[in-house]
Amino acid sequence: MDTQGIDWQNLGFSYIKTDLRYVSHWKDGAWDGGTLTEDNKVHISEGSTALHYGQQCFEGLKAYRGQDGSINLFRPDQNAARMRRSCARLLMPALPTETFIEACRQVVLANERFIPPYGSGGALYLRPYIIGVGDNIGVRSAPEFMFSVFCIPVGSYFKGGLTPANFIISGYDRAAPNGTGAAKVGGNYAASLLPNHEAKERDFADCIYLDPATHTKIEEVGAANFFAISRDGTRFITPKSPSILESITKYSLLEIARDRLGLEVEEGDVFIDQLNQYSEAGACGTAAVITPIGGIQNGETFHVFHSETEVGPVTRALYDELVGIQYSTRPAPEGWVVKVQ
């Protein structure tokens, strides 16, 4: 593909075929050495467990073109660790952290021409995944596995970038208590398609899921984590639950809020009937980065936080610090940025 035709300022979040992707196979108890390939089609057995029983997991991370021209991978060790946890939950072989990061590094370098330029607001999104493959039909762990990493240049996940969006409380559950909510597996996202569709039909950006046990506490915002700022502007609060996927962006914001903004930080319950305790709220994740939440529709009640049109001051400060770290305009905490050479 000729990158001359890419509108870097208006990328959005859509698939674009890039030059090369990394592929490795697990068989007879070990991963092979891996290779880069131009083929963006996956060729697997019709009996693959990924197709029939959902034995697969994935990750998402980004490479950024720094202000100084360098290429930054943001906290890939944390993605590697989360993928290992997902693999353990689905009885799949995990990759060593070093192998995971090296695969990402190779894909970034092989597709460097697709990294959006500094100042465009874009990044190179990497999608690592592991799927169960091989001839099989029974409900069991696969005899073979495939690991791959591909990449696409992306802009904002939600239309408008850092502008407030409105969300609606869903009557559906994202995950079951003691289920796979804390793992990044495809089944959780398949279950979200209908709630997301219904939310958008009502002109909301996405839906918000409550805890599956009591339906009284906020857990996730679509495919992103939730955070809020206390009414006095001194505390950063985010939900804590065994069915929430632990967002690397969220935990980065927790540290930024505490260490750079001087806020108290708390992981705990965020009750849906106590939203008036918060002055600001947002959704955060690798794809969305931060999306300020303007308001939440809960039944017949619509609660507005800071504003439906303007970003709150704490949310803006958190965003500026996080993005500054990712693009090398602000100093990064130790180990947060891996320079791709």
Short mmCIF file of C-alpha atoms in Angstrom, two decimals:
data_model
loop_
_atom_site.label_atom_id
_atom_site.label_comp_id
_atom_site.label_asym_id
_atom_site.label_seq_id
_atom_site.Cartn_x
_atom_site.Cartn_y
_atom_site.Cartn_z
CA MET A 1 0.00 0.00 0.00
CA ASP A 2 1.18 3.50 -0.81
CA THR A 3 1.23 5.52 2.43
CA GLN A 4 1.00 8.72 0.36
CA GLY A 5 -2.74 8.13 0.25
CA ILE A 6 -3.17 7.97 4.03
CA ASP A 7 -4.79 10.99 5.67
CA TRP A 8 -2.72 10.96 8.88
CA GLN A 9 -4.87 13.63 10.52
CA ASN A 10 -8.12 11.68 10.10
CA LEU A 11 -7.22 8.04 10.51
CA GLY A 12 -9.97 6.79 12.80
CA PHE A 13 -9.81 3.17 13.96
CA SER A 14 -10.13 0.92 10.91
CA TYR A 15 -8.18 -1.96 9.39
CA ILE A 16 -5.40 -1.01 6.97
CA LYS A 17 -3.23 -3.76 5.51
CA THR A 18 0.40 -3.14 6.36
CA ASP A 19 3.52 -4.80 4.97
CA LEU A 20 4.51 -7.56 7.38
CA ARG A 21 3.24 -9.43 10.41
CA TYR A 22 4.93 -11.84 12.85
CA VAL A 23 3.80 -15.48 13.11
CA SER A 24 4.95 -18.26 15.43
CA HIS A 25 3.57 -21.77 16.03
CA TRP A 26 3.47 -23.95 19.15
CA LYS A 27 3.66 -27.69 18.58
CA ASP A 28 5.02 -30.64 20.57
CA GLY A 29 5.44 -28.48 23.64
CA ALA A 30 7.42 -25.56 22.25
CA TRP A 31 7.17 -22.36 20.22
CA ASP A 32 9.17 -22.15 17.01
CA GLY A 33 11.48 -19.25 16.17
CA GLY A 34 8.80 -17.13 14.50
CA THR A 35 8.96 -15.30 11.20
CA LEU A 36 7.67 -12.23 9.36
CA THR A 37 5.26 -12.76 6.48
CA GLU A 38 3.45 -10.65 3.89
CA ASP A 39 0.39 -12.93 4.05
CA ASN A 40 -2.42 -11.34 6.05
CA LYS A 41 -4.65 -14.42 5.77
CA VAL A 42 -4.72 -17.05 8.53
CA HIS A 43 -4.75 -20.66 7.33
CA ILE A 44 -5.93 -23.06 10.05
CA SER A 45 -7.72 -26.38 10.47
CA GLU A 46 -11.50 -26.37 10.31
CA GLY A 47 -11.42 -28.15 13.66
CA SER A 48 -9.46 -25.39 15.43
CA THR A 49 -10.60 -24.75 18.99
CA ALA A 50 -10.44 -21.00 18.33
CA LEU A 51 -13.32 -21.39 15.87
CA HIS A 52 -15.57 -23.69 17.90
CA TYR A 53 -14.80 -23.14 21.57
CA GLY A 54 -13.36 -19.66 21.71
CA GLN A 55 -9.89 -20.72 22.80
CA GLN A 56 -8.06 -17.51 21.95
CA CYS A 57 -6.89 -14.29 23.51
CA PHE A 58 -5.41 -11.05 22.25
CA GLU A 59 -3.71 -7.82 23.25
CA GLY A 60 -3.55 -4.24 22.07
CA LEU A 61 -0.68 -1.78 22.38
CA LYS A 62 0.77 1.13 20.43
CA ALA A 63 4.01 2.41 19.00
CA TYR A 64 4.40 6.19 18.87
CA ARG A 65 6.60 8.48 16.81
CA GLY A 66 8.26 10.70 19.39
CA GLN A 67 8.88 14.40 19.03
CA ASP A 68 12.57 13.57 18.68
CA GLY A 69 11.89 11.11 15.84
CA SER A 70 12.32 8.01 18.01
CA ILE A 71 9.81 5.15 18.10
CA ASN A 72 8.28 4.38 21.47
CA LEU A 73 6.54 1.19 22.57
CA PHE A 74 4.44 1.95 25.63
CA ARG A 75 4.76 -0.61 28.45
CA PRO A 76 4.87 -3.77 26.29
CA ASP A 77 6.00 -5.83 29.28
CA GLN A 78 2.61 -5.19 30.86
CA ASN A 79 0.81 -6.45 27.75
CA ALA A 80 3.00 -9.54 27.79
CA ALA A 81 2.11 -10.16 31.44
CA ARG A 82 -1.62 -9.71 30.81
CA MET A 83 -1.48 -12.09 27.85
CA ARG A 84 0.15 -14.70 30.09
CA ARG A 85 -2.75 -14.33 32.54
CA SER A 86 -5.27 -14.71 29.71
CA CYS A 87 -3.43 -17.80 28.44
CA ALA A 88 -3.46 -19.36 31.90
CA ARG A 89 -7.24 -18.82 32.16
CA LEU A 90 -7.84 -20.51 28.78
CA LEU A 91 -5.24 -23.28 29.17
CA MET A 92 -2.96 -22.02 26.41
CA PRO A 93 0.86 -21.85 26.28
CA ALA A 94 2.16 -18.35 26.95
CA LEU A 95 5.15 -16.61 25.47
CA PRO A 96 8.13 -15.30 27.45
CA THR A 97 8.06 -11.52 27.87
CA GLU A 98 11.24 -11.19 25.82
CA THR A 99 9.71 -13.08 22.88
CA PHE A 100 6.53 -11.01 23.02
CA ILE A 101 8.43 -7.71 23.00
CA GLU A 102 10.82 -8.86 20.27
CA ALA A 103 7.89 -9.86 18.05
CA CYS A 104 6.34 -6.42 18.56
CA ARG A 105 9.68 -4.74 17.86
CA GLN A 106 10.11 -6.66 14.60
CA VAL A 107 6.61 -5.75 13.43
CA VAL A 108 7.11 -2.07 14.22
CA LEU A 109 10.42 -1.89 12.37
CA ALA A 110 9.08 -3.85 9.39
CA ASN A 111 6.16 -1.42 9.10
CA GLU A 112 7.87 1.79 10.15
CA ARG A 113 6.52 3.68 7.14
CA PHE A 114 3.02 3.23 8.58
CA ILE A 115 3.77 4.97 11.88
CA PRO A 116 1.80 8.23 11.87
CA PRO A 117 4.04 11.30 12.07
CA TYR A 118 4.49 13.17 15.32
CA GLY A 119 1.82 15.83 15.72
CA SER A 120 -0.86 13.91 13.80
CA GLY A 121 -2.36 12.43 16.97
CA GLY A 122 -2.03 8.94 15.48
CA ALA A 123 -0.07 5.86 16.46
CA LEU A 124 0.74 2.40 15.18
CA TYR A 125 -1.65 -0.03 16.86
CA LEU A 126 -0.32 -3.54 17.44
CA ARG A 127 -2.63 -6.54 17.79
CA PRO A 128 -0.90 -9.64 19.22
CA TYR A 129 -3.09 -12.73 19.50
CA ILE A 130 -2.90 -16.44 20.31
CA ILE A 131 -5.39 -18.96 18.90
CA GLY A 132 -5.92 -22.67 19.38
CA VAL A 133 -5.42 -24.50 16.05
CA GLY A 134 -4.87 -28.00 14.70
CA ASP A 135 -7.22 -30.87 13.89
CA ASN A 136 -9.68 -31.33 16.76
CA ILE A 137 -13.38 -31.70 17.49
CA GLY A 138 -13.77 -32.44 21.22
CA VAL A 139 -14.00 -29.81 23.95
CA ARG A 140 -10.38 -29.80 25.04
CA SER A 141 -7.29 -27.63 24.77
CA ALA A 142 -5.91 -27.44 21.24
CA PRO A 143 -3.06 -29.68 20.05
CA GLU A 144 -1.33 -26.67 18.46
CA PHE A 145 -1.35 -22.90 18.83
CA MET A 146 -0.53 -19.88 16.70
CA PHE A 147 0.81 -16.53 17.91
CA SER A 148 0.79 -13.51 15.64
CA VAL A 149 1.27 -9.75 15.77
CA PHE A 150 -0.02 -7.39 13.10
CA CYS A 151 -0.28 -3.61 13.07
CA ILE A 152 -2.37 -0.77 11.65
CA PRO A 153 -2.02 3.02 11.81
CA VAL A 154 -4.84 4.47 13.90
CA GLY A 155 -6.27 7.72 15.16
CA SER A 156 -8.98 8.22 17.77
CA TYR A 157 -11.16 5.24 18.74
CA PHE A 158 -14.16 7.42 19.56
CA LYS A 159 -15.11 10.10 17.07
CA GLY A 160 -13.89 13.50 18.18
CA GLY A 161 -10.84 12.41 20.17
CA LEU A 162 -10.55 14.17 23.54
CA THR A 163 -14.11 15.47 23.60
CA PRO A 164 -16.82 14.36 26.03
CA ALA A 165 -19.07 11.49 24.98
CA ASN A 166 -22.29 10.24 26.51
CA PHE A 167 -22.92 6.65 27.59
CA ILE A 168 -25.89 4.56 28.68
CA ILE A 169 -26.15 1.90 31.39
CA SER A 170 -26.65 -1.53 29.84
CA GLY A 171 -29.06 -4.16 31.09
CA TYR A 172 -26.72 -6.83 29.76
CA ASP A 173 -23.79 -8.32 31.63
CA ARG A 174 -20.34 -8.10 30.07
CA ALA A 175 -19.07 -11.13 31.99
CA ALA A 176 -20.24 -13.61 34.62
CA PRO A 177 -19.05 -13.62 38.24
CA ASN A 178 -15.94 -15.84 38.37
CA GLY A 179 -15.99 -15.97 34.56
CA THR A 180 -13.50 -14.68 31.98
CA GLY A 181 -14.04 -10.95 32.53
CA ALA A 182 -10.48 -10.40 33.73
CA ALA A 183 -9.00 -12.13 30.65
CA LYS A 184 -8.72 -10.44 27.26
CA VAL A 185 -10.61 -13.09 25.32
CA GLY A 186 -12.80 -12.72 22.26
CA GLY A 187 -15.95 -14.10 23.87
CA ASN A 188 -16.20 -11.09 26.17
CA TYR A 189 -16.21 -8.81 23.14
CA ALA A 190 -18.67 -10.93 21.15
CA ALA A 191 -21.07 -10.57 24.07
CA SER A 192 -20.67 -6.78 23.87
CA LEU A 193 -21.69 -6.39 20.23
CA LEU A 194 -25.45 -6.28 20.81
CA PRO A 195 -25.30 -3.88 23.80
CA ASN A 196 -22.97 -1.62 21.84
CA HIS A 197 -25.29 -1.67 18.83
CA GLU A 198 -28.30 -0.81 20.96
CA ALA A 199 -26.43 2.03 22.65
CA LYS A 200 -25.40 3.55 19.33
CA GLU A 201 -28.95 3.25 18.02
CA ARG A 202 -29.89 5.61 20.84
CA ASP A 203 -27.04 8.01 19.92
CA PHE A 204 -24.70 7.06 22.77
CA ALA A 205 -20.99 6.38 22.22
CA ASP A 206 -21.27 3.01 23.96
CA CYS A 207 -22.79 1.36 27.00
CA ILE A 208 -21.61 1.01 30.58
CA TYR A 209 -21.72 -2.40 32.28
CA LEU A 210 -22.62 -2.85 35.94
CA ASP A 211 -21.27 -5.59 38.16
CA PRO A 212 -22.91 -8.89 37.17
CA ALA A 213 -23.70 -9.95 40.73
CA THR A 214 -25.71 -6.97 42.02
CA HIS A 215 -26.10 -4.52 39.10
CA THR A 216 -25.37 -1.64 41.48
CA LYS A 217 -21.73 -0.75 40.66
CA ILE A 218 -20.00 0.48 37.50
CA GLU A 219 -17.45 -1.94 36.07
CA GLU A 220 -16.49 -1.15 32.47
CA VAL A 221 -17.29 1.40 29.76
CA GLY A 222 -17.76 -0.67 26.63
CA ALA A 223 -14.28 -2.08 25.98
CA ALA A 224 -12.58 0.46 28.26
CA ASN A 225 -12.08 0.98 32.00
CA PHE A 226 -13.88 3.65 34.03
CA PHE A 227 -12.42 6.34 36.26
CA ALA A 228 -13.84 9.30 38.13
CA ILE A 229 -12.58 12.37 39.98
CA SER A 230 -14.03 13.29 43.36
CA ARG A 231 -16.13 16.42 43.60
CA ASP A 232 -13.38 18.27 45.48
CA GLY A 233 -10.85 17.30 42.79
CA THR A 234 -8.48 15.51 45.18
CA ARG A 235 -9.14 11.82 44.48
CA PHE A 236 -8.87 9.52 41.45
CA ILE A 237 -11.29 6.59 41.78
CA THR A 238 -11.61 3.53 39.57
CA PRO A 239 -13.68 0.36 40.01
CA LYS A 240 -12.17 -2.81 41.46
CA SER A 241 -13.69 -6.18 40.58
CA PRO A 242 -12.51 -9.69 39.63
CA SER A 243 -14.54 -9.45 36.41
CA ILE A 244 -12.85 -6.27 35.11
CA LEU A 245 -10.08 -6.50 32.52
CA GLU A 246 -7.12 -4.74 34.10
CA SER A 247 -6.30 -1.87 31.77
CA ILE A 248 -2.64 -0.93 31.37
CA THR A 249 -3.78 2.60 30.60
CA LYS A 250 -5.81 2.72 33.82
CA TYR A 251 -2.91 1.61 36.00
CA SER A 252 -0.68 4.10 34.24
CA LEU A 253 -3.20 6.84 35.05
CA LEU A 254 -3.32 5.70 38.68
CA GLU A 255 0.42 6.27 38.97
CA ILE A 256 0.30 9.57 37.09
CA ALA A 257 -2.57 10.82 39.26
CA ARG A 258 -0.68 9.94 42.45
CA ASP A 259 2.90 10.76 41.55
CA ARG A 260 2.51 13.74 39.19
CA LEU A 261 -0.82 15.35 40.07
CA GLY A 262 -0.67 14.67 43.80
CA LEU A 263 -4.09 13.03 43.94
CA GLU A 264 -5.21 10.33 46.31
CA VAL A 265 -5.93 7.17 44.30
CA GLU A 266 -8.45 4.49 45.08
CA GLU A 267 -9.64 1.24 43.53
CA GLY A 268 -13.07 0.44 44.91
CA ASP A 269 -16.81 0.50 44.40
CA VAL A 270 -18.41 3.12 42.18
CA PHE A 271 -22.13 2.89 42.87
CA ILE A 272 -24.42 3.91 40.05
CA ASP A 273 -26.75 5.75 42.43
CA GLN A 274 -23.92 7.90 43.84
CA LEU A 275 -22.62 9.62 40.70
CA ASN A 276 -23.14 13.03 42.28
CA GLN A 277 -19.98 12.36 44.32
CA TYR A 278 -17.86 12.89 41.19
CA SER A 279 -17.00 16.03 39.27
CA GLU A 280 -15.42 14.29 36.26
CA ALA A 281 -15.44 10.82 34.72
CA GLY A 282 -13.79 9.09 31.82
CA ALA A 283 -13.19 5.90 29.87
CA CYS A 284 -9.60 4.79 29.39
CA GLY A 285 -7.79 2.12 27.42
CA THR A 286 -5.13 1.57 24.77
CA ALA A 287 -7.49 2.26 21.87
CA ALA A 288 -9.43 5.14 23.43
CA VAL A 289 -6.53 6.55 25.54
CA ILE A 290 -8.94 8.78 27.48
CA THR A 291 -12.48 9.63 26.48
CA PRO A 292 -14.12 12.10 28.89
CA ILE A 293 -17.62 11.08 29.91
CA GLY A 294 -20.04 13.96 29.50
CA GLY A 295 -23.06 12.17 30.93
CA ILE A 296 -24.53 8.78 31.78
CA GLN A 297 -28.09 7.70 31.02
CA ASN A 298 -29.41 5.38 33.75
CA GLY A 299 -33.02 4.45 33.09
CA GLU A 300 -34.92 7.72 32.96
CA THR A 301 -32.14 9.67 34.68
CA PHE A 302 -29.35 11.45 32.82
CA HIS A 303 -26.39 12.51 34.97
CA VAL A 304 -23.94 15.11 33.67
CA PHE A 305 -20.42 15.32 35.10
CA HIS A 306 -18.19 18.33 34.31
CA SER A 307 -19.73 19.16 30.93
CA GLU A 308 -21.15 17.56 27.81
CA THR A 309 -18.95 19.74 25.64
CA GLU A 310 -15.77 20.61 27.57
CA VAL A 311 -13.05 18.45 29.12
CA GLY A 312 -12.61 18.70 32.88
CA PRO A 313 -9.33 20.11 34.23
CA VAL A 314 -8.13 16.93 35.96
CA THR A 315 -9.00 14.73 32.98
CA ARG A 316 -7.12 17.16 30.73
CA ALA A 317 -4.07 17.08 33.01
CA LEU A 318 -4.09 13.26 33.11
CA TYR A 319 -4.34 13.09 29.32
CA ASP A 320 -1.55 15.60 28.78
CA GLU A 321 0.81 13.70 31.09
CA LEU A 322 0.02 10.27 29.60
CA VAL A 323 0.27 11.38 25.96
CA GLY A 324 3.37 13.41 26.74
CA ILE A 325 5.06 10.26 28.07
CA GLN A 326 4.00 8.25 25.03
CA TYR A 327 5.31 10.83 22.54
CA SER A 328 8.47 11.69 24.53
CA THR A 329 7.50 15.28 25.30
CA ARG A 330 7.43 14.53 29.03
CA PRO A 331 9.76 12.28 31.06
CA ALA A 332 8.68 8.66 31.36
CA PRO A 333 8.75 6.67 34.58
CA GLU A 334 11.41 3.97 34.64
CA GLY A 335 10.61 1.14 32.23
CA TRP A 336 7.46 2.65 30.72
CA VAL A 337 8.88 3.33 27.25
CA VAL A 338 10.82 0.85 25.13
CA LYS A 339 12.78 2.52 22.34
CA VAL A 340 12.53 0.56 19.10
CA GLN A 341 15.85 0.53 17.29
#
